[in-house]
CSV table of C-alpha atoms and ligand atoms in Angstrom, one decimal:
chain,number,residue,atom,x,y,z
B,1,UNK,CA,156.5,114.2,19.4
B,2,UNK,CA,155.5,111.7,22.0
B,3,UNK,CA,154.9,108.2,20.6
B,4,UNK,CA,153.5,105.4,22.7
B,5,UNK,CA,154.9,102.8,22.8
B,6,UNK,CA,158.2,104.3,21.6
B,7,UNK,CA,158.7,103.9,17.9
B,8,UNK,CA,161.8,101.8,18.0
B,9,UNK,CA,160.5,99.3,20.5
B,10,UNK,CA,157.1,98.6,19.0
B,11,UNK,CA,157.2,96.2,16.1
B,12,UNK,CA,154.6,98.2,14.2
B,13,UNK,CA,154.1,101.9,13.6
B,14,UNK,CA,151.1,103.9,12.4
B,15,UNK,CA,151.8,107.2,10.6
B,16,UNK,CA,148.7,109.3,10.5
B,17,UNK,CA,148.7,112.2,8.0
B,18,UNK,CA,146.6,115.1,9.4
B,19,UNK,CA,147.2,117.2,6.4
B,20,UNK,CA,145.7,114.5,4.2
B,21,UNK,CA,142.8,114.3,6.6
B,22,UNK,CA,142.2,118.1,6.3
B,23,UNK,CA,142.5,117.9,2.5
B,24,UNK,CA,140.0,115.1,2.4
B,25,UNK,CA,137.5,117.1,4.4
B,26,UNK,CA,138.1,120.1,2.3
B,27,UNK,CA,137.5,118.2,-1.0
B,28,UNK,CA,134.2,116.8,0.4
B,29,UNK,CA,133.2,120.3,1.6
B,30,UNK,CA,134.0,121.7,-1.9
B,31,UNK,CA,131.9,118.9,-3.4
B,32,UNK,CA,128.9,119.5,-1.1
B,33,UNK,CA,129.1,123.3,-1.7
B,34,UNK,CA,126.4,125.1,0.2
B,35,UNK,CA,125.7,122.0,2.3
B,36,UNK,CA,127.5,122.1,5.6
B,37,UNK,CA,130.2,119.3,5.7
B,38,UNK,CA,130.4,117.7,9.1
B,39,UNK,CA,132.4,114.7,10.2
B,40,UNK,CA,131.8,111.4,11.8
B,41,UNK,CA,134.5,110.8,14.4
B,42,UNK,CA,132.9,107.8,16.2
B,43,UNK,CA,134.9,104.7,16.8
B,44,UNK,CA,137.7,106.8,18.4
B,45,UNK,CA,138.0,108.7,15.2
B,46,UNK,CA,137.8,105.6,13.1
B,47,UNK,CA,140.6,104.1,15.2
B,48,UNK,CA,143.0,107.0,14.5
B,49,UNK,CA,142.6,109.0,17.7
B,50,UNK,CA,139.5,111.0,18.3
B,51,UNK,CA,141.1,114.2,19.8
B,52,UNK,CA,143.7,114.4,17.0
B,53,UNK,CA,141.0,113.9,14.3
B,54,UNK,CA,138.6,116.5,16.0
B,55,UNK,CA,141.3,119.1,16.3
B,56,UNK,CA,142.6,118.7,12.7
B,57,UNK,CA,139.2,118.7,11.3
B,58,UNK,CA,138.0,121.7,13.2
B,59,UNK,CA,141.2,123.5,12.1
B,60,UNK,CA,140.2,122.6,8.5
B,61,UNK,CA,136.9,124.3,9.1
B,62,UNK,CA,134.6,121.5,10.3
B,63,UNK,CA,132.0,122.7,12.8
B,64,UNK,CA,129.8,119.7,13.3
B,65,UNK,CA,130.8,116.3,14.6
B,66,UNK,CA,129.0,113.0,15.1
B,67,UNK,CA,130.2,110.7,17.8
B,68,UNK,CA,128.8,107.3,18.9
B,69,UNK,CA,128.5,107.8,22.7
B,70,UNK,CA,128.6,110.7,25.1
B,71,UNK,CA,132.0,109.8,26.4
B,72,UNK,CA,133.4,110.3,22.9
B,73,UNK,CA,131.4,113.5,22.6
B,74,UNK,CA,133.0,114.9,25.8
B,75,UNK,CA,136.5,114.2,24.3
B,76,UNK,CA,135.5,115.9,21.0
B,77,UNK,CA,134.3,119.0,22.8
B,78,UNK,CA,137.4,119.2,24.9
B,79,UNK,CA,139.6,119.0,21.8
B,80,UNK,CA,137.5,121.3,19.7
B,81,UNK,CA,135.3,123.5,21.9
B,82,UNK,CA,134.0,125.7,19.1
B,83,UNK,CA,132.1,122.8,17.4
B,84,UNK,CA,128.7,121.2,18.0
B,85,UNK,CA,128.7,117.5,18.7
B,86,UNK,CA,125.9,115.2,18.1
B,87,UNK,CA,125.8,111.8,19.9
B,88,UNK,CA,124.3,109.0,17.8
B,89,UNK,CA,123.6,106.6,20.7
B,90,UNK,CA,121.0,109.1,21.9
B,91,UNK,CA,119.3,109.2,25.3
B,92,UNK,CA,119.5,106.4,27.8
B,93,UNK,CA,117.4,106.7,31.0
B,94,UNK,CA,118.9,109.2,33.4
B,95,UNK,CA,121.3,110.7,30.8
B,96,UNK,CA,119.5,114.0,30.1
B,97,UNK,CA,121.2,115.9,32.8
B,98,UNK,CA,124.6,114.9,31.5
B,99,UNK,CA,123.7,116.1,28.1
B,100,UNK,CA,122.8,119.5,29.5
B,101,UNK,CA,125.9,119.8,31.6
B,102,UNK,CA,128.3,118.8,28.7
B,103,UNK,CA,126.5,120.7,26.0
B,104,UNK,CA,126.4,117.6,23.8
B,105,UNK,CA,123.4,117.2,21.4
B,106,UNK,CA,121.5,113.9,21.6
B,107,UNK,CA,120.2,112.2,18.5
B,108,UNK,CA,116.8,111.0,19.7
B,109,UNK,CA,116.2,107.6,18.2
B,110,UNK,CA,112.7,106.7,19.2
B,111,UNK,CA,109.5,108.3,20.5
B,112,UNK,CA,110.3,107.5,24.1
B,113,UNK,CA,113.6,109.4,23.9
B,114,UNK,CA,111.8,112.3,22.4
B,115,UNK,CA,109.2,112.4,25.2
B,116,UNK,CA,111.9,112.1,27.8
B,117,UNK,CA,114.0,114.9,26.3
B,118,UNK,CA,110.9,117.1,26.1
B,119,UNK,CA,109.9,116.4,29.7
B,120,UNK,CA,113.4,117.1,30.9
B,121,UNK,CA,113.6,120.4,29.0
B,122,UNK,CA,110.2,121.4,30.4
B,123,UNK,CA,111.4,120.5,34.0
B,124,UNK,CA,114.4,122.8,33.8
B,125,UNK,CA,112.6,125.4,31.7
B,126,UNK,CA,115.2,125.4,28.9
B,127,UNK,CA,114.7,124.5,25.2
B,128,UNK,CA,117.9,122.4,24.7
B,129,UNK,CA,118.9,121.3,21.2
B,130,UNK,CA,118.4,117.7,19.9
B,131,UNK,CA,118.3,115.9,16.6
B,132,UNK,CA,115.7,113.3,15.6
B,133,UNK,CA,116.7,110.2,13.7
B,134,UNK,CA,114.2,108.9,11.1
B,135,UNK,CA,114.3,105.3,9.9
B,136,UNK,CA,114.0,105.2,6.1
B,137,UNK,CA,115.0,101.6,5.7
B,138,UNK,CA,117.9,100.6,8.0
B,139,UNK,CA,115.7,99.2,10.7
B,140,UNK,CA,118.2,100.1,13.3
B,141,UNK,CA,117.7,103.5,14.8
B,142,UNK,CA,115.0,106.1,14.3
B,143,UNK,CA,111.3,106.7,14.0
B,144,UNK,CA,109.2,104.9,11.3
B,145,UNK,CA,106.6,106.8,9.3
B,146,UNK,CA,103.8,106.3,11.7
B,147,UNK,CA,105.8,107.4,14.7
B,148,UNK,CA,107.1,110.4,12.7
B,149,UNK,CA,103.5,111.5,12.0
B,150,UNK,CA,102.5,111.0,15.7
B,151,UNK,CA,105.5,113.1,16.9
B,152,UNK,CA,104.9,115.8,14.3
B,153,UNK,CA,101.3,116.0,15.5
B,154,UNK,CA,102.4,116.4,19.1
B,155,UNK,CA,103.2,120.1,18.8
B,156,UNK,CA,103.4,120.6,22.5
B,157,UNK,CA,106.1,117.9,22.8
B,158,UNK,CA,108.2,119.4,20.0
B,159,UNK,CA,107.8,122.9,21.4
B,160,UNK,CA,109.7,122.0,24.5
B,161,UNK,CA,113.0,121.5,22.9
B,162,UNK,CA,115.0,122.9,20.0
B,163,UNK,CA,114.9,120.5,17.1
B,164,UNK,CA,118.1,121.4,15.2
B,165,UNK,CA,118.4,118.5,12.8
B,166,UNK,CA,116.4,115.6,11.4
B,167,UNK,CA,118.5,112.8,10.0
B,168,UNK,CA,118.5,109.4,8.5
B,169,UNK,CA,121.2,106.9,7.4
B,170,UNK,CA,121.7,105.1,4.0
B,171,UNK,CA,121.7,101.3,3.9
B,172,UNK,CA,123.5,100.7,0.6
B,173,UNK,CA,125.1,104.0,-0.3
B,174,UNK,CA,128.2,102.2,-1.5
B,175,UNK,CA,126.2,100.6,-4.3
B,176,UNK,CA,124.7,103.3,-6.6
B,177,UNK,CA,122.7,100.8,-8.5
B,178,UNK,CA,120.8,99.7,-5.5
B,179,UNK,CA,117.1,100.8,-5.7
B,180,UNK,CA,117.0,101.2,-1.9
B,181,UNK,CA,119.0,104.5,-2.3
B,182,UNK,CA,116.2,106.1,-4.2
B,183,UNK,CA,113.5,104.6,-2.0
B,184,UNK,CA,115.3,106.0,1.1
B,185,UNK,CA,115.6,109.4,-0.5
B,186,UNK,CA,111.9,109.5,-1.2
B,187,UNK,CA,111.0,108.3,2.3
B,188,UNK,CA,113.3,110.9,3.7
B,189,UNK,CA,111.7,113.7,1.7
B,190,UNK,CA,108.3,112.5,2.8
B,191,UNK,CA,109.1,112.1,6.5
B,192,UNK,CA,111.1,115.4,6.8
B,193,UNK,CA,108.2,117.3,5.3
B,194,UNK,CA,106.6,116.9,8.7
B,195,UNK,CA,109.4,119.1,10.1
B,196,UNK,CA,109.5,122.1,7.7
B,197,UNK,CA,112.4,124.5,8.3
B,198,UNK,CA,114.4,122.0,10.3
B,199,UNK,CA,117.8,121.3,8.7
B,200,UNK,CA,118.1,117.8,7.2
B,201,UNK,CA,121.0,115.3,7.0
B,202,UNK,CA,121.1,112.1,5.0
B,203,UNK,CA,124.5,111.6,3.4
B,204,UNK,CA,127.5,109.7,4.9
B,205,UNK,CA,130.6,109.4,2.7
B,206,UNK,CA,128.9,107.3,0.0
B,207,UNK,CA,125.8,109.5,0.1
B,208,UNK,CA,128.1,112.4,-1.0
B,209,UNK,CA,129.2,110.3,-4.0
B,210,UNK,CA,125.7,109.4,-4.9
B,211,UNK,CA,125.0,112.9,-5.9
B,212,UNK,CA,123.6,116.4,-4.9
B,213,UNK,CA,120.1,115.2,-4.3
B,214,UNK,CA,121.4,113.3,-1.2
B,215,UNK,CA,123.2,116.4,0.3
B,216,UNK,CA,120.4,118.3,2.1
B,217,UNK,CA,121.7,120.7,4.7
B,218,UNK,CA,124.4,118.7,6.6
B,219,UNK,CA,126.6,115.9,5.3
B,220,UNK,CA,128.1,113.4,7.7
B,221,UNK,CA,131.2,111.7,6.0
B,222,UNK,CA,133.4,109.4,8.0
B,223,UNK,CA,135.4,106.8,6.1
B,224,UNK,CA,136.3,109.0,3.2
B,225,UNK,CA,137.9,111.5,5.5
B,226,UNK,CA,140.2,108.8,6.8
B,227,UNK,CA,141.2,107.8,3.2
B,228,UNK,CA,138.9,104.8,3.1
B,229,UNK,CA,137.0,103.8,0.0
B,230,UNK,CA,133.3,104.7,0.3
B,231,UNK,CA,132.1,103.1,-3.0
B,232,UNK,CA,132.1,99.5,-4.1
B,233,UNK,CA,133.3,100.4,-7.6
B,234,UNK,CA,135.6,102.9,-9.2
B,235,UNK,CA,138.8,104.6,-8.1
B,236,UNK,CA,139.0,106.1,-4.6
B,237,UNK,CA,139.6,109.9,-4.9
B,238,UNK,CA,140.6,110.4,-1.3
B,239,UNK,CA,144.2,110.8,0.0
B,240,UNK,CA,145.8,108.1,2.1
B,241,UNK,CA,145.7,109.1,5.8
B,242,UNK,CA,147.0,106.1,7.6
B,243,UNK,CA,150.1,104.0,6.9
B,244,UNK,CA,150.6,100.9,9.0
B,245,UNK,CA,154.1,99.4,8.9
B,246,UNK,CA,155.8,96.5,10.7
B,247,UNK,CA,159.4,95.3,10.9
B,248,UNK,CA,160.9,92.1,9.6
B,249,UNK,CA,162.0,90.1,12.6
B,250,UNK,CA,163.7,87.3,10.7
B,251,UNK,CA,164.0,85.9,7.2
B,252,UNK,CA,164.6,82.2,6.4
B,253,UNK,CA,164.4,79.7,3.6
B,254,UNK,CA,161.8,76.9,3.4
B,255,UNK,CA,161.7,74.0,0.9
B,256,UNK,CA,159.1,73.2,-1.7
B,257,UNK,CA,156.5,70.9,-0.1
B,258,UNK,CA,156.8,72.3,3.4
B,259,UNK,CA,154.1,74.3,5.0
B,260,UNK,CA,154.1,77.7,6.8
B,261,UNK,CA,152.3,78.6,10.0
B,262,UNK,CA,149.4,77.2,12.0
B,263,UNK,CA,147.2,74.5,10.6
B,264,UNK,CA,149.6,73.8,7.7
B,265,UNK,CA,147.1,75.4,5.4
B,266,UNK,CA,149.5,76.5,2.8
B,267,UNK,CA,152.1,74.1,1.1
B,268,UNK,CA,155.0,75.8,-0.6
B,269,UNK,CA,155.0,75.2,-4.4
B,270,UNK,CA,158.7,76.1,-4.7
B,271,UNK,CA,161.8,76.6,-2.6
B,272,UNK,CA,160.9,79.9,-0.9
B,273,UNK,CA,162.2,82.7,1.2
B,274,UNK,CA,160.0,83.7,4.0
B,275,UNK,CA,160.0,87.0,6.0
B,276,UNK,CA,158.3,87.1,9.3
B,277,UNK,CA,156.9,90.5,10.4
B,278,UNK,CA,156.0,91.5,13.9
B,279,UNK,CA,152.3,92.3,13.9
B,280,UNK,CA,149.3,90.0,13.9
B,281,UNK,CA,145.7,89.7,14.7
B,282,UNK,CA,146.3,91.2,18.1
B,283,UNK,CA,147.1,94.4,16.2
B,284,UNK,CA,143.9,94.2,14.3
B,285,UNK,CA,145.4,92.6,11.3
B,286,UNK,CA,142.5,90.4,10.4
B,287,UNK,CA,143.3,86.7,10.6
B,288,UNK,CA,141.2,85.9,7.5
B,289,UNK,CA,143.5,88.1,5.4
B,290,UNK,CA,146.0,85.3,5.6
B,291,UNK,CA,145.9,82.1,3.5
B,292,UNK,CA,143.1,79.7,3.6
B,293,UNK,CA,141.0,77.5,1.5
B,294,UNK,CA,139.4,79.3,-1.5
B,295,UNK,CA,140.8,82.6,-0.3
B,296,UNK,CA,143.4,84.9,-1.8
B,297,UNK,CA,145.8,86.1,0.8
B,298,UNK,CA,146.4,89.8,1.2
B,299,UNK,CA,149.6,91.5,0.1
B,300,UNK,CA,152.2,93.7,1.8
B,301,UNK,CA,154.7,96.1,0.3
B,302,UNK,CA,158.4,96.1,1.0
B,303,UNK,CA,161.0,98.5,-0.5
B,304,UNK,CA,159.2,98.7,-3.9
B,305,UNK,CA,158.0,95.1,-4.0
B,306,UNK,CA,154.5,93.8,-3.5
B,307,UNK,CA,154.5,90.4,-1.8
B,308,UNK,CA,151.7,88.0,-0.6
B,309,UNK,CA,151.1,86.7,2.9
B,310,UNK,CA,151.8,83.0,3.2
B,311,UNK,CA,150.1,80.7,5.7
B,312,UNK,CA,147.8,81.9,8.5
B,313,UNK,CA,148.1,85.2,10.4
B,314,UNK,CA,149.2,84.6,14.0
B,315,UNK,CA,148.5,86.7,17.1
B,316,UNK,CA,151.8,88.7,16.7
B,317,UNK,CA,153.4,87.4,13.5
B,318,UNK,CA,152.7,87.4,9.8
B,319,UNK,CA,154.7,85.4,7.2
B,320,UNK,CA,155.4,86.9,3.8
B,321,UNK,CA,156.6,85.1,0.7
B,322,UNK,CA,159.6,87.2,-0.4
B,323,UNK,CA,161.2,84.6,-2.7
B,324,UNK,CA,161.1,87.1,-5.6
B,325,UNK,CA,162.5,90.0,-3.7
B,326,UNK,CA,166.3,90.7,-3.8
B,327,UNK,CA,167.8,90.0,-0.4
B,328,UNK,CA,169.1,93.6,-0.2
B,329,UNK,CA,165.5,94.8,-0.3
B,330,UNK,CA,164.3,92.5,2.4
B,331,UNK,CA,166.4,92.4,5.4
B,332,UNK,CA,165.9,91.8,9.1
B,333,UNK,CA,164.7,95.1,10.6
B,334,UNK,CA,163.3,96.5,7.4
B,335,UNK,CA,159.9,98.1,7.5
B,336,UNK,CA,157.0,96.6,5.6
B,337,UNK,CA,153.9,98.5,4.6
B,338,UNK,CA,150.9,96.5,5.7
B,339,UNK,CA,148.4,99.3,4.8
B,340,UNK,CA,149.1,102.6,3.1
B,341,UNK,CA,149.5,104.2,-0.3
B,342,UNK,CA,150.6,100.9,-1.9
B,343,UNK,CA,148.4,98.5,0.1
B,344,UNK,CA,144.9,99.9,0.3
B,345,UNK,CA,142.9,99.2,3.4
B,346,UNK,CA,139.9,98.1,1.5
B,347,UNK,CA,141.9,95.6,-0.6
B,348,UNK,CA,143.2,93.9,2.5
B,349,UNK,CA,139.6,94.1,3.9
B,350,UNK,CA,138.3,92.4,0.8
B,351,UNK,CA,140.7,89.5,1.2
B,352,UNK,CA,139.4,89.1,4.8
B,353,UNK,CA,135.8,89.3,3.8
B,354,UNK,CA,135.4,92.5,5.8
B,355,UNK,CA,135.4,96.2,5.3
B,356,UNK,CA,138.0,98.9,5.7
B,357,UNK,CA,136.1,100.4,8.6
B,358,UNK,CA,136.7,97.3,10.7
B,359,UNK,CA,140.4,97.3,9.9
B,360,UNK,CA,140.8,101.0,10.7
B,361,UNK,CA,139.0,100.8,14.0
B,362,UNK,CA,140.9,97.7,15.0
B,363,UNK,CA,144.6,98.8,15.1
B,364,UNK,CA,144.6,98.6,18.9
B,365,UNK,CA,147.2,100.0,21.3
B,366,UNK,CA,150.5,98.2,20.4
B,367,UNK,CA,151.4,100.2,17.3
B,368,UNK,CA,153.5,103.4,17.9
B,369,UNK,CA,151.6,106.4,16.5
B,370,UNK,CA,153.1,109.3,14.7
B,371,UNK,CA,151.0,112.2,13.5
B,372,UNK,CA,152.4,114.2,10.6
B,373,UNK,CA,151.2,117.3,8.9
B,374,UNK,CA,150.0,118.7,12.2
B,375,UNK,CA,150.4,122.5,12.2
B,376,UNK,CA,149.6,122.7,15.9
B,377,UNK,CA,152.5,120.4,16.7
B,378,UNK,CA,155.2,122.7,15.3
B,379,UNK,CA,157.4,124.7,17.6
Z,1,PLP,C1,129.1,106.0,10.7
Z,1,PLP,C2,128.1,107.0,10.4
Z,1,PLP,C3,128.3,108.0,9.4
Z,1,PLP,C4,129.5,108.0,8.6
Z,1,PLP,O1,129.5,107.0,7.6
Z,1,PLP,P1,130.7,106.7,6.6
Z,1,PLP,O2,130.2,105.6,5.8
Z,1,PLP,O3,131.9,106.4,7.4
Z,1,PLP,O4,130.9,108.0,5.8
Z,1,PLP,C5,127.3,108.9,9.2
Z,1,PLP,N1,126.1,108.7,9.8
Z,1,PLP,C6,125.8,107.8,10.8
Z,1,PLP,C7,124.5,107.7,11.4
Z,1,PLP,C8,126.8,106.8,11.0
Z,1,PLP,O5,126.5,105.9,11.9
């Protein structure tokens, strides 16, 4: 299998488990039952490689993808031609022709886009497919209630294209107790009633965990497929998909009272042993996951031992406090799990005051990448 950069020469490696990905999709599809389970593969497949994700998910049975921009959609269709691909960014001026040529489906995010799509379809005499995004509370993309009523009344506009999906997006799906969930659900029911018969989609990953009343016709999970934790509380039922490891470059001793790393933000409370690993914030390892005032540093895992980061995260280096690890378990050249089955992405994210999504999409290009559990890759 081709790895770039080559496994031995990069200081970090990502192992991406396509079988776990397929299993995660299947378990969500089982949960949603009669509701079609699609997949969000935006953000370059949540940072894990869009083509690989699309191919593995379509092999698992996924037939509907959501990408951010047309360029991602084109890559998805090339990797999995039998699927339909929605593009969340929608229609920019002059883009309609490209949608027709590629077969991508725009998610129309405002009345102007809807009118432009309708006019374009009329001009070429084809009722091309599109989705309409309804804003039930995010205040980001989509039509509000008034605009929804106006478009629903403009029967001649709607007649010019094939409305295949109406969708909205949850604001606080990760927090089941938040009353905004129920409010968005009621608004979605009210707004989609203007488009009887058109398939509906509301649930992202967390929406699936909120319960069946959020399922509608098509679910759009993302983070859960990639093993991330969709909910604020409770255990994460998904399998780990990505493991990020880095190698120990050197180990050394440092005396009580000394500091480690830039800014001298952390003073050692005892004579310590420090291991330096060769990834840093240039590899998307968030700088705020290191030590700092009033913050708990993230942890890493090495040969069975969980150890804390010490001092700040540098561009290409991270220091670990390995004082309590036997030297035999922590040697120059050993691999350290930075994320994976023992060090959960969302836990590192919490230390850095961010979310697992940001860490997953930020791995960058320096890690070597190995895809395992890929039936298509076997001879
Ligand atoms: C990102 C996204 C999803 C997937 O969300 P997850 O929380 O990753 O499951 C679904 N729908 C829309 C509109 C999105 O932007």
